PDB file of C-alpha atoms in Angstrom:
ATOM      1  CA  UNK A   1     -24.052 -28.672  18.498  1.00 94.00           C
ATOM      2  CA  UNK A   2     -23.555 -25.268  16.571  1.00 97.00           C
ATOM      3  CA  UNK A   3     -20.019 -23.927  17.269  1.00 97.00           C
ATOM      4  CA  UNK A   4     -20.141 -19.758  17.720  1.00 98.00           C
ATOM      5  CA  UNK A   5     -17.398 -17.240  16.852  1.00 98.00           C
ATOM      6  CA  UNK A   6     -17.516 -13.969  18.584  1.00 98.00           C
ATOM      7  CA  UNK A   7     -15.749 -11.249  16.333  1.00 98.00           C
ATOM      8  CA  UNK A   8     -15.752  -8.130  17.976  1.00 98.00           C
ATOM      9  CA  UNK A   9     -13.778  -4.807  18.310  1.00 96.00           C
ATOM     10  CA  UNK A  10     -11.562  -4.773  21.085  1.00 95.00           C
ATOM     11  CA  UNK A  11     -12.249  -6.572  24.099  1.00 97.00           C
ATOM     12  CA  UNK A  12     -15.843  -6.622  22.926  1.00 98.00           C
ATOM     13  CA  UNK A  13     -15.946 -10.091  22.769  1.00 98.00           C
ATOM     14  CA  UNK A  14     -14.033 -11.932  25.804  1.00 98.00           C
ATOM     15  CA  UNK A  15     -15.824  -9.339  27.847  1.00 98.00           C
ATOM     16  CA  UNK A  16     -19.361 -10.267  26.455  1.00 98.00           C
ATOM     17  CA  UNK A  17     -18.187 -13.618  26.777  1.00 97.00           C
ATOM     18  CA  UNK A  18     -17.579 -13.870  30.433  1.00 97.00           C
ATOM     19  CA  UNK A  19     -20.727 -11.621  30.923  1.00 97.00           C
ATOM     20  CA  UNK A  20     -22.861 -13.895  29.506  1.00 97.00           C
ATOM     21  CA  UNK A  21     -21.177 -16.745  31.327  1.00 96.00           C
ATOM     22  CA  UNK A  22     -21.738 -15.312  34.587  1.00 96.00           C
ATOM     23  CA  UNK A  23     -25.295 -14.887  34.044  1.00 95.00           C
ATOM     24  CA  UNK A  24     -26.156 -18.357  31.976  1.00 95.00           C
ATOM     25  CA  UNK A  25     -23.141 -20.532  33.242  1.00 95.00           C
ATOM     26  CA  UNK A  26     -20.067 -21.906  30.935  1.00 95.00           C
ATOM     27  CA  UNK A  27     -21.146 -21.819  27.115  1.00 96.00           C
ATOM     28  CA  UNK A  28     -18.892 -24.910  25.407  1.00 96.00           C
ATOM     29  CA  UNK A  29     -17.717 -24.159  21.604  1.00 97.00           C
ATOM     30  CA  UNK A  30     -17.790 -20.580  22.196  1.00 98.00           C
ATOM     31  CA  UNK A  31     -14.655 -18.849  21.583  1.00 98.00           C
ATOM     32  CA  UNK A  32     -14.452 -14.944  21.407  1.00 98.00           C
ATOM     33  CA  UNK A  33     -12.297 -13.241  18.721  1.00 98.00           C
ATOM     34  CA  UNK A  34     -10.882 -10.486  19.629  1.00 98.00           C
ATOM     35  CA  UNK A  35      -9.636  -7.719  16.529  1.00 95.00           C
ATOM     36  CA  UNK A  36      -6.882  -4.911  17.945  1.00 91.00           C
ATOM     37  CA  UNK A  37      -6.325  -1.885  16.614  1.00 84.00           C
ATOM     38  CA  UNK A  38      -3.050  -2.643  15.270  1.00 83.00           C
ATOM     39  CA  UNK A  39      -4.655  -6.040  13.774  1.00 87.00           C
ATOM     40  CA  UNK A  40      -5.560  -6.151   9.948  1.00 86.00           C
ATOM     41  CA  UNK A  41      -7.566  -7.830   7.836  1.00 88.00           C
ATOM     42  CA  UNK A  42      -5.287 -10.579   6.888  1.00 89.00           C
ATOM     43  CA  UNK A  43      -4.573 -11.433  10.922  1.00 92.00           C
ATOM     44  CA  UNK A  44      -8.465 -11.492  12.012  1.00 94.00           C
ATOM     45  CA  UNK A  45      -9.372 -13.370   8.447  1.00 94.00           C
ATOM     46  CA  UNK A  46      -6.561 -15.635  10.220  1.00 96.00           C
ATOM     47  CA  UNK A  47      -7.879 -15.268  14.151  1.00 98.00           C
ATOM     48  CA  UNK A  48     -11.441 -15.861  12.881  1.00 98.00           C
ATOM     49  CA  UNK A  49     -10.436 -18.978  10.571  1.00 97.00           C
ATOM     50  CA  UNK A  50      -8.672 -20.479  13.365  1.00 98.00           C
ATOM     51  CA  UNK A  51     -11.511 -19.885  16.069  1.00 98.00           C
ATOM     52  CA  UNK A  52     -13.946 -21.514  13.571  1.00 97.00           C
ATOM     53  CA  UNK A  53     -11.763 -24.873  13.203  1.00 97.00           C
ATOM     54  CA  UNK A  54     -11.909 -24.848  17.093  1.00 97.00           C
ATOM     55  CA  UNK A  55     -15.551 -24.889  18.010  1.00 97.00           C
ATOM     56  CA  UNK A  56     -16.801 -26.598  14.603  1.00 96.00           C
ATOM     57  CA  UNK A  57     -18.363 -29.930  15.754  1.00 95.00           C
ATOM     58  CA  UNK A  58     -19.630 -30.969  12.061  1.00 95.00           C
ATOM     59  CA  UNK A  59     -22.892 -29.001  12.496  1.00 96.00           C
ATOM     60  CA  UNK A  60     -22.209 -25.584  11.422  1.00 97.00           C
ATOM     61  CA  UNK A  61     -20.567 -22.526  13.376  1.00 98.00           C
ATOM     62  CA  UNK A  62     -22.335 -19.145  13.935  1.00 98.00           C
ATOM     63  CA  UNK A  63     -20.105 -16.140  13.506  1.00 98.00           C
ATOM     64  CA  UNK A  64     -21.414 -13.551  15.915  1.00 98.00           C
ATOM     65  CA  UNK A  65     -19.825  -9.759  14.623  1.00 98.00           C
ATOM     66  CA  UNK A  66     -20.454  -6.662  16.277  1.00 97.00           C
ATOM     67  CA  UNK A  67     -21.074  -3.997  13.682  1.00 95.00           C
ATOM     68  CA  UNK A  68     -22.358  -4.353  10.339  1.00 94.00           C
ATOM     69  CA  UNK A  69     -19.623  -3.147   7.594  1.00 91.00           C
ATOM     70  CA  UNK A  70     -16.643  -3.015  10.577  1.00 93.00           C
ATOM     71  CA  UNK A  71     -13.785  -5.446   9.985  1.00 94.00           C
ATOM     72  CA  UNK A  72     -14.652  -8.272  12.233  1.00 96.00           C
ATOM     73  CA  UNK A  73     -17.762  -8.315   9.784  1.00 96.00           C
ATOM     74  CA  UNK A  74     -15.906  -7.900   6.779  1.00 93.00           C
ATOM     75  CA  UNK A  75     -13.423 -10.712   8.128  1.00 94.00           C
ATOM     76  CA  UNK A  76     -16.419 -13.060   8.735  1.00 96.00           C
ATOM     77  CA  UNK A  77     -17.982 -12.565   5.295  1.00 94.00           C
ATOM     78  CA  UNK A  78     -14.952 -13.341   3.564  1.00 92.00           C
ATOM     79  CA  UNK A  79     -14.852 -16.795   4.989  1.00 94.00           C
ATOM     80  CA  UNK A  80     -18.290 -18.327   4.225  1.00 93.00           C
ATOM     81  CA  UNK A  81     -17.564 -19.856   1.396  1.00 87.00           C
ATOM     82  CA  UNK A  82     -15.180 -22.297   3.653  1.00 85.00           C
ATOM     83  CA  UNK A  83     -18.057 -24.087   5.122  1.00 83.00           C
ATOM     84  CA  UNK A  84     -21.005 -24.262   6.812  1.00 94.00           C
ATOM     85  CA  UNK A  85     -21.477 -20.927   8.368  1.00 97.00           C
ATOM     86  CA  UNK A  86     -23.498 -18.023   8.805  1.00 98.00           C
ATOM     87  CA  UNK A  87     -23.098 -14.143  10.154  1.00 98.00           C
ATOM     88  CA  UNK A  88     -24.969 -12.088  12.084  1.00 98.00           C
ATOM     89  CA  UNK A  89     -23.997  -8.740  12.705  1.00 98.00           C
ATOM     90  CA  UNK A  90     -24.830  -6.462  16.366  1.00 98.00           C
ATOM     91  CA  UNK A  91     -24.287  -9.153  18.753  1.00 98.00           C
ATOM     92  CA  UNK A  92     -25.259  -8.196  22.260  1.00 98.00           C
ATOM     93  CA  UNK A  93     -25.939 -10.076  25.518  1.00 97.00           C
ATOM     94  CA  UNK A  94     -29.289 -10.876  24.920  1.00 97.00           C
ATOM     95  CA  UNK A  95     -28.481 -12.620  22.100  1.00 98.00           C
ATOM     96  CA  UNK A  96     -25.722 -15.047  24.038  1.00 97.00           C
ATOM     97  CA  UNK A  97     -27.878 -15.767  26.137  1.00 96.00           C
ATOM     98  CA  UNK A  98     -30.500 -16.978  24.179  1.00 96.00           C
ATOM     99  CA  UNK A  99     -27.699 -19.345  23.055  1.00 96.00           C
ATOM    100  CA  UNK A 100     -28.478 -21.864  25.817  1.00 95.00           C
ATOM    101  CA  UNK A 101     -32.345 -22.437  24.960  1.00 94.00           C
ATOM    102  CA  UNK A 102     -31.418 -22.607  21.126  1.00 95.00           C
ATOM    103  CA  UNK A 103     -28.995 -25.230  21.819  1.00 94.00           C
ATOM    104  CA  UNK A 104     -31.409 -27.119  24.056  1.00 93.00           C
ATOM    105  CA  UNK A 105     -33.792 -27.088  21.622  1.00 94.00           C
ATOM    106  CA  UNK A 106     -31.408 -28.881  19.003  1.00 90.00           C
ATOM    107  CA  UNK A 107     -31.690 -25.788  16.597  1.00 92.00           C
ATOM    108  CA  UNK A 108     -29.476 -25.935  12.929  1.00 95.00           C
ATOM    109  CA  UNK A 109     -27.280 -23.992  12.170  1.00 97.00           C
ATOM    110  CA  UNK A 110     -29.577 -21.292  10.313  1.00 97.00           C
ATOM    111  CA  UNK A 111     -32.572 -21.880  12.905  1.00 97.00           C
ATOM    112  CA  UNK A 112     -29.962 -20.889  15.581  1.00 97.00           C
ATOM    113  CA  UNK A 113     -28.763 -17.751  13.586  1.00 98.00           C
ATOM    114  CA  UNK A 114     -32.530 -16.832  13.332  1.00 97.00           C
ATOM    115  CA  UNK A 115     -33.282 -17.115  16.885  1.00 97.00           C
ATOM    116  CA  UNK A 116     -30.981 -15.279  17.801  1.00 98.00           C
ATOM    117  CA  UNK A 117     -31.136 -12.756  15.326  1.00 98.00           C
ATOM    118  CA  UNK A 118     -34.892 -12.249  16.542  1.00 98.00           C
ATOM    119  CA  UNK A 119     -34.356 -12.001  19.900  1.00 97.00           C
ATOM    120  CA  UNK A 120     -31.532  -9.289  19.615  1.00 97.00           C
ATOM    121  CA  UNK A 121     -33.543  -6.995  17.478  1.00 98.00           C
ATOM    122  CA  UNK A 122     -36.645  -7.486  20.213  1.00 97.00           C
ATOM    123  CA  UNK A 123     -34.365  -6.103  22.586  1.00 97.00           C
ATOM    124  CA  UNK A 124     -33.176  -2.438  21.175  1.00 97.00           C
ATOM    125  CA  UNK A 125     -36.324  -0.428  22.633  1.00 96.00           C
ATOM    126  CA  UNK A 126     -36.846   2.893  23.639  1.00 97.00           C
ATOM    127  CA  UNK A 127     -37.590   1.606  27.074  1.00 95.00           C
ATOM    128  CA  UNK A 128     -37.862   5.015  28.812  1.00 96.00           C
ATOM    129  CA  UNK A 129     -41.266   5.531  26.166  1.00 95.00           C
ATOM    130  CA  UNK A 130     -42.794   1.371  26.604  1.00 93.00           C
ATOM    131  CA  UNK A 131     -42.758   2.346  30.597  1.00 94.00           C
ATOM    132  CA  UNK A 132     -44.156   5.984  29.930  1.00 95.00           C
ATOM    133  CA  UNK A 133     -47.102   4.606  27.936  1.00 93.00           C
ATOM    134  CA  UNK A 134     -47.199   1.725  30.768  1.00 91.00           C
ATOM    135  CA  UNK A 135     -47.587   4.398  33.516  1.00 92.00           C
ATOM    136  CA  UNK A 136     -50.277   6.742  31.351  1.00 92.00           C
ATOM    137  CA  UNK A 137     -51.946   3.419  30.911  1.00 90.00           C
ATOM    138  CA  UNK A 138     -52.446   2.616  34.698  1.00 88.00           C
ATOM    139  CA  UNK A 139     -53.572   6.151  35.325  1.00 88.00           C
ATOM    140  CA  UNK A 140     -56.467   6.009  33.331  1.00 77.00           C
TER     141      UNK A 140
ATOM    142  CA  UNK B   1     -10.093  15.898  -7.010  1.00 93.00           C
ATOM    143  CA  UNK B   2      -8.368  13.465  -4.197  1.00 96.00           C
ATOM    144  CA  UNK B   3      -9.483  14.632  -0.775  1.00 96.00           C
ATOM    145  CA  UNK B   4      -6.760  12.332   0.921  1.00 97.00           C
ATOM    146  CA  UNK B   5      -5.345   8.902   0.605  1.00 98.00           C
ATOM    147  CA  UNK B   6      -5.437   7.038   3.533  1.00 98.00           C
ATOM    148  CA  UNK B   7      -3.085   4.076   4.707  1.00 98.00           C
ATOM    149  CA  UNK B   8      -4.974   1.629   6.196  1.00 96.00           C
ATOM    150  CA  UNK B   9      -5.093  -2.293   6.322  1.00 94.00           C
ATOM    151  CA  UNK B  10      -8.543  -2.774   7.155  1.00 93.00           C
ATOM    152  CA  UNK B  11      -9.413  -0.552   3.703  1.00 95.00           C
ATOM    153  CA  UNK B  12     -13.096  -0.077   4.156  1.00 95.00           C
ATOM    154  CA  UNK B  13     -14.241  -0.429   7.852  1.00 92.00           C
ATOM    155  CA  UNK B  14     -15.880   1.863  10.587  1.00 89.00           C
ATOM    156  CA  UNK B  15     -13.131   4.534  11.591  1.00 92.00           C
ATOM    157  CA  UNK B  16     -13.494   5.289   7.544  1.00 94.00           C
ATOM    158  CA  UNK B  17     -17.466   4.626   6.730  1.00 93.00           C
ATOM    159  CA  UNK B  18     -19.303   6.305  10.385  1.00 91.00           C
ATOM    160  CA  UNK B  19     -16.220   9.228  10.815  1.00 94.00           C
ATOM    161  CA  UNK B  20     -14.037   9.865   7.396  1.00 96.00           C
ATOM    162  CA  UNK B  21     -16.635   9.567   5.054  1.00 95.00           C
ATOM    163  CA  UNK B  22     -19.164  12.473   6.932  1.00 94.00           C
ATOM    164  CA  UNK B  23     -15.966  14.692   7.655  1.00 96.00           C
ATOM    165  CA  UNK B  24     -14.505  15.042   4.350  1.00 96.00           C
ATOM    166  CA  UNK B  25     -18.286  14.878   2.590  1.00 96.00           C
ATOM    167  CA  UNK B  26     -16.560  12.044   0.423  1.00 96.00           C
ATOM    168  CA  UNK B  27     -18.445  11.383  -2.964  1.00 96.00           C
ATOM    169  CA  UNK B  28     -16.360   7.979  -3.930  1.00 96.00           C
ATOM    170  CA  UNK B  29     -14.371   5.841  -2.184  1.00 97.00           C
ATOM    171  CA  UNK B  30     -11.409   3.997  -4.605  1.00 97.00           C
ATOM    172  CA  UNK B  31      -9.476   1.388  -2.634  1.00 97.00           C
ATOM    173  CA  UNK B  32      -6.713   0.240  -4.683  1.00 97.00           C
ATOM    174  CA  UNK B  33      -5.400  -2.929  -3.432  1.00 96.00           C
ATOM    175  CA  UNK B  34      -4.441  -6.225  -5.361  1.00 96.00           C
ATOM    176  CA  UNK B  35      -6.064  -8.515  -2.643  1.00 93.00           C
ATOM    177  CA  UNK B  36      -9.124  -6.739  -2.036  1.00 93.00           C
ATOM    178  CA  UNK B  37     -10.102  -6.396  -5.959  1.00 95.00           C
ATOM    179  CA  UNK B  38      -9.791  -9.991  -6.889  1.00 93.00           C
ATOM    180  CA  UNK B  39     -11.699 -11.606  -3.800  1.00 90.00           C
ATOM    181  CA  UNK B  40     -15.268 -11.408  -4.899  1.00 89.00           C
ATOM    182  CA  UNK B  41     -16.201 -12.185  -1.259  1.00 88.00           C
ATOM    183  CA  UNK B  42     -14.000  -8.957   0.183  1.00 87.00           C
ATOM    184  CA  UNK B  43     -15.362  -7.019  -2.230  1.00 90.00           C
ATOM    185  CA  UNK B  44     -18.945  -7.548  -1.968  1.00 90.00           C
ATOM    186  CA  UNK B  45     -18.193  -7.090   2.209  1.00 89.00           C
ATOM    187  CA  UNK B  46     -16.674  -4.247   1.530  1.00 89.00           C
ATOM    188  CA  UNK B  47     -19.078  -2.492  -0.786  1.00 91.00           C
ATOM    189  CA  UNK B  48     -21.705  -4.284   1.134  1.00 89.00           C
ATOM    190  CA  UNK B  49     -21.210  -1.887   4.187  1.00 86.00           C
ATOM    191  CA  UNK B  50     -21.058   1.386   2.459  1.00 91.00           C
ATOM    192  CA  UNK B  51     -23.958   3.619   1.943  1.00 88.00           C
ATOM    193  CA  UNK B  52     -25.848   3.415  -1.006  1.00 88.00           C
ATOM    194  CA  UNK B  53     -25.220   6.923  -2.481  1.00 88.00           C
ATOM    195  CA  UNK B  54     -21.788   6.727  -2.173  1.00 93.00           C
ATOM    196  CA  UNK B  55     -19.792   5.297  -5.142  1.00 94.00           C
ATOM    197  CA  UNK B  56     -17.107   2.565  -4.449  1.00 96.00           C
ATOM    198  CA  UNK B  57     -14.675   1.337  -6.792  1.00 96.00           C
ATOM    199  CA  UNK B  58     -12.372  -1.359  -5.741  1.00 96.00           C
ATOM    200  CA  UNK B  59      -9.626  -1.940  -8.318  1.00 97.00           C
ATOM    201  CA  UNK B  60      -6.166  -3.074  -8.627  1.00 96.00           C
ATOM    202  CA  UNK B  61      -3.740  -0.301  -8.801  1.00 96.00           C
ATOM    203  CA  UNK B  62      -2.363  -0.588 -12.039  1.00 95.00           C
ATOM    204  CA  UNK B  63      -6.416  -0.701 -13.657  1.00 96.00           C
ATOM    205  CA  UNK B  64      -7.093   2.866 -12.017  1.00 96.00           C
ATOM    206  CA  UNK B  65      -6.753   5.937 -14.586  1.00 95.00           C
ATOM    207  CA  UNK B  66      -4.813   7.971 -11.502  1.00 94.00           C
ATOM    208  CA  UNK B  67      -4.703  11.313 -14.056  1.00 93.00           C
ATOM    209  CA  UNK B  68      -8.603  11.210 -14.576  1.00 94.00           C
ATOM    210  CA  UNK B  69      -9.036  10.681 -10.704  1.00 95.00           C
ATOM    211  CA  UNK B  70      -7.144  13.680  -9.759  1.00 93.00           C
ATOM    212  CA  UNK B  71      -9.235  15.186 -12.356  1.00 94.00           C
ATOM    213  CA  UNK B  72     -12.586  14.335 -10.862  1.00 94.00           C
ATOM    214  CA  UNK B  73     -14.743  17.034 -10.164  1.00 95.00           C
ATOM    215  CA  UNK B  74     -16.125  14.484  -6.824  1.00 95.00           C
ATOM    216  CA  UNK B  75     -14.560  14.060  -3.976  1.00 96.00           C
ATOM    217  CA  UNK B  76     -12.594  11.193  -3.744  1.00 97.00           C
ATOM    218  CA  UNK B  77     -11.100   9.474  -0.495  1.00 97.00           C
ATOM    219  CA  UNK B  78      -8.323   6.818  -1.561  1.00 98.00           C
ATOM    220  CA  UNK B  79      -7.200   3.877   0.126  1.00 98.00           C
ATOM    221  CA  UNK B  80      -4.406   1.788  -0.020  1.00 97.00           C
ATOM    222  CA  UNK B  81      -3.149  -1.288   2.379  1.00 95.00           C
ATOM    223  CA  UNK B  82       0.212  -0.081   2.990  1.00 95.00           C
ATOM    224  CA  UNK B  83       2.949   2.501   2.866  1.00 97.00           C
ATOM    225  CA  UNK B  84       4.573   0.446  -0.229  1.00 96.00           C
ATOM    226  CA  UNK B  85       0.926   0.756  -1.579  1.00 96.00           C
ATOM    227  CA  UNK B  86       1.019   4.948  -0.894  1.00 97.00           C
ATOM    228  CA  UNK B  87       4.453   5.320  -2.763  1.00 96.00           C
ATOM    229  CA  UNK B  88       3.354   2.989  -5.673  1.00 95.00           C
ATOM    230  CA  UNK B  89      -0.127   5.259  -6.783  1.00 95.00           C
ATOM    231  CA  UNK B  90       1.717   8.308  -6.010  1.00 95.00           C
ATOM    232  CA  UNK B  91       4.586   7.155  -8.055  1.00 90.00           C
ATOM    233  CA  UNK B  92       2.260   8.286 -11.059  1.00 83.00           C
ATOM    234  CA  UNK B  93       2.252  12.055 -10.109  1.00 84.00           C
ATOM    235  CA  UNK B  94      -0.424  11.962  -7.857  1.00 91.00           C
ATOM    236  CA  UNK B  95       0.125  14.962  -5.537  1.00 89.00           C
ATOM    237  CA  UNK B  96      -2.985  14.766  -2.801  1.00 94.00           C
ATOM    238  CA  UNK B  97      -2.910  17.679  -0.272  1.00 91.00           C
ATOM    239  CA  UNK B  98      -2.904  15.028   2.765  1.00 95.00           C
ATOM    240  CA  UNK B  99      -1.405  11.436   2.799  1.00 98.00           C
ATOM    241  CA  UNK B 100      -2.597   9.979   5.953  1.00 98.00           C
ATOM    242  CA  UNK B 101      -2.092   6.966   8.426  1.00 98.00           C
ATOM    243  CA  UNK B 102      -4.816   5.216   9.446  1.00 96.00           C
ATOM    244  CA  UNK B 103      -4.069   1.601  10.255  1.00 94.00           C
ATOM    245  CA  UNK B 104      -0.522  -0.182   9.547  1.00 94.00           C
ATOM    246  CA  UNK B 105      -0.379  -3.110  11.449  1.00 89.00           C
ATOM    247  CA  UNK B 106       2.212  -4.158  13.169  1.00 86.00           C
ATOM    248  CA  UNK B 107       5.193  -6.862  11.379  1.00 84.00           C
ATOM    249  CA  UNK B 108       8.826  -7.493  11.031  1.00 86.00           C
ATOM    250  CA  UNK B 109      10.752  -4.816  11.107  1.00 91.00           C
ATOM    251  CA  UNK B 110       8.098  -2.758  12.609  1.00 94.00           C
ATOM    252  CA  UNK B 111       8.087  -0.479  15.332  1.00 95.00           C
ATOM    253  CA  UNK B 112       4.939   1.445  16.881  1.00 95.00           C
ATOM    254  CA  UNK B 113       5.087   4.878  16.888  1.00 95.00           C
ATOM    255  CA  UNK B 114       1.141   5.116  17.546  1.00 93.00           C
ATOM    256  CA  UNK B 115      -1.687   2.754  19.281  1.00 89.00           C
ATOM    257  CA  UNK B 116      -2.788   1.468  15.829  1.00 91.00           C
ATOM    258  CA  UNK B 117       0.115   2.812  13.365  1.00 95.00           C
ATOM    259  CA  UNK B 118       3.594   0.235  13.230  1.00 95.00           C
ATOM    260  CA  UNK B 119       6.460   1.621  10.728  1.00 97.00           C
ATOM    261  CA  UNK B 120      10.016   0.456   9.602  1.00 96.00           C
ATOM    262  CA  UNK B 121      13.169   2.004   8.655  1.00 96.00           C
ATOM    263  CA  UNK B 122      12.111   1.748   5.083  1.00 96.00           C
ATOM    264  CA  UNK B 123       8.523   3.248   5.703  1.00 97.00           C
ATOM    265  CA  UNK B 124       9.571   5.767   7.450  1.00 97.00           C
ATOM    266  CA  UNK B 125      12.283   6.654   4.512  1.00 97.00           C
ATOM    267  CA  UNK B 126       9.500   6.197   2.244  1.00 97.00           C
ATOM    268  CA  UNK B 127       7.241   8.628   3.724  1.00 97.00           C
ATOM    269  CA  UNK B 128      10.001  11.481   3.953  1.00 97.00           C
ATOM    270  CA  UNK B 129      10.179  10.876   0.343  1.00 96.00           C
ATOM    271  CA  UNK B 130       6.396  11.636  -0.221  1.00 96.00           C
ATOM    272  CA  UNK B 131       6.553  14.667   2.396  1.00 96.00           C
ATOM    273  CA  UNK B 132       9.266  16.302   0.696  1.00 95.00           C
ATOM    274  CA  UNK B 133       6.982  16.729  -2.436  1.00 94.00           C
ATOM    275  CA  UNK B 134       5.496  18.869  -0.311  1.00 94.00           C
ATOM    276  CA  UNK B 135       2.517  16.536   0.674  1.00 96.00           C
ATOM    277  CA  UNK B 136       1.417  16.203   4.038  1.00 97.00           C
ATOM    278  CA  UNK B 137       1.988  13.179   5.892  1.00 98.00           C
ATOM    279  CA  UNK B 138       0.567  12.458   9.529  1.00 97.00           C
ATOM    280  CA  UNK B 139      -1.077   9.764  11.640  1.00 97.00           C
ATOM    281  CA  UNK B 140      -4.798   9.762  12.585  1.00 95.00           C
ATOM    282  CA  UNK B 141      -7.081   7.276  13.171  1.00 94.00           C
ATOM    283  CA  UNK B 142     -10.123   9.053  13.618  1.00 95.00           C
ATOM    284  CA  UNK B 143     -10.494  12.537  12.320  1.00 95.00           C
ATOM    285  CA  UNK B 144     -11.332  13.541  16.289  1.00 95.00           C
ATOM    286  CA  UNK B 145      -7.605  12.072  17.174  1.00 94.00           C
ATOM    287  CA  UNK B 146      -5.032  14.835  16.840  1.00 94.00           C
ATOM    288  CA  UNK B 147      -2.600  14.797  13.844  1.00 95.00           C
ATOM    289  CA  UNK B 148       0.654  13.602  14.897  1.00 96.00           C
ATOM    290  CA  UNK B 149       3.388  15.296  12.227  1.00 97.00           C
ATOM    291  CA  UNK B 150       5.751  13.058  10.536  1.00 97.00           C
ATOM    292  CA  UNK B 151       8.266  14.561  12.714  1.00 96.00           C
ATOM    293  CA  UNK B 152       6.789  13.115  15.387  1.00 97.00           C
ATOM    294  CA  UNK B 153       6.676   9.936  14.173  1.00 97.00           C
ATOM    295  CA  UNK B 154      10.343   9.791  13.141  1.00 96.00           C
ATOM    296  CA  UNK B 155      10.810  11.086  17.198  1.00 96.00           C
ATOM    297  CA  UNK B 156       8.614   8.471  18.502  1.00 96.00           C
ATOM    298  CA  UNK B 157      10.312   5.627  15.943  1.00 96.00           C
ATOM    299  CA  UNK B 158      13.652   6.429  17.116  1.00 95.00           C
ATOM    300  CA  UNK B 159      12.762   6.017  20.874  1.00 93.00           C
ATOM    301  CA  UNK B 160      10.557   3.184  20.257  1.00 89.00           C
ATOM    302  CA  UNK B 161      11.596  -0.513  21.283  1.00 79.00           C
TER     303      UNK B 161
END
């Protein structure tokens, strides 16, 4: 099974964490990283390292980071060379709980970063304009 | 010319790409930090999330040409990893209008005297001896935060556990 590594701002992560637990039900090798703002690089290079150890069961972990460029990111990047892993940046609850289904499916490690990838940029929308057009639609 | 040099351990990261960078219309960004310029990985990371236009050089203190820098007709926002890191480039004559703290985390010795800014006797000495060259020295993460004076700080230190 892919191990995942939330690195977020803040509370970011536990608190996306438990959300997506409450909705989808435990999720095993998931551990959230959370970066304070008194935290630096070297510490959440250090958090992040350790987190990855801890949910690495020989097939891969997925670093999930919440902004592209902020420091969890930066933190996650400068690990990949110490095995198998992969980043993807903007991680939201949609993509957690797509996490489930991947895992049933017996994705890899990259197929896994993929999915999810795909299914969190499906969901940023301009909702508000989708159910306008739906509405003009069903009034002729 | 040097529009500031910030103190931070994250270097390049959010607070200084989505807020510093707009505010001060910063041309080139020049982190000078051992660690960061001899880990390819950092590096690329760092340069990675910076927007294209803007120029980032990411060198080790002692490789940057600090007279031609002040000289620079851009605009140049420096950063450094620590206070130590501050005294060192300014050591050369570098006289910036505003040193400022953005992230010191905290460590031995260290006492918080804001949410993301930790300082010890010996910072604290060393940043009186950069204020009293007549440079400015406060605390602000954000440029939206209010500056908190050096004078503060040295208040807060002393009451701080």
């Amino acid at each position: 099974m892919v191990g995942v590594v939330i690195a977020a701002h803040g509370n970011y992560a536990d608190a996306l964490v438990a959300t997506a637990a409450g909705i989808v039900g435990p999720l095993d090798q998931v551990v959230a990283v959370n970066l304070l703002p008194y935290e630096g690089l070297d510490l959440g290079r250090q958090k992040i390292a350790d987190a990855v150890r801890s949910v690495d069961g020989g097939d891969g972990v997925l670093l999930l980071a919440d902004m592209f460029g902020g420091t969890p990111c930066n933190c996650c990047l400068s690990l990949i060379e110490e095995g198998r892993l992969e980043v993807v940046t903007g991680v939201s609850l949609p993509m957690l709980l797509k996490l489930p289904t991947a895992r049933a499916e017996a994705l890899g490690l990259r197929e896994t970063a993929q999915a999810l990838l795909q299914v969190g940029q499906k969901n940023v929308l301009l909702a508000s304009d989708l159910l306008r057009a739906r509405c003009q639609a069903a009034r002729g | 010319m040097i529009t500031m040099v910030r103190v931070d351990n994250r270097l390049i990261h959010g607070q200084v790409v989505s807020a510093w960078i707009p505010h001060l219309k910063v041309e080139q960004i020049l982190v000078a930090d051992d660690e960061a310029a001899t880990s390819t990985l950092m590096k690329a990371a760092m340069v990675m999330a910076v927007p294209p236009a803007l120029d980032v050089a990411i060198e080790r203190p002692q490789d940057v040409d600090w007279p031609g820098v002040a000289r620079s007709t851009r605009r140049v926002l420096v950063l450094v990893r620590d206070v130590a890191g501050a005294e060192r480039i300014l050591a050369s004559g570098l006289a910036p209008g505003e040193v400022n703290l953005g992230n010191v985390h905290f460590g031995e010795g260290r006492k918080p005297v804001s949410p993301s800014v930790f300082l010890s006797e010996q910072e604290l000495e060393a940043l009186q001896r950069i204020a009293s060259r007549g440079i400015e020295v406060t605390a602000r993460a954000v440029p939206t935060d209010a500056k908190v004076s050096l004078e503060e700080l040295k208040v807060r230190h002393r009451s701080a556990r």
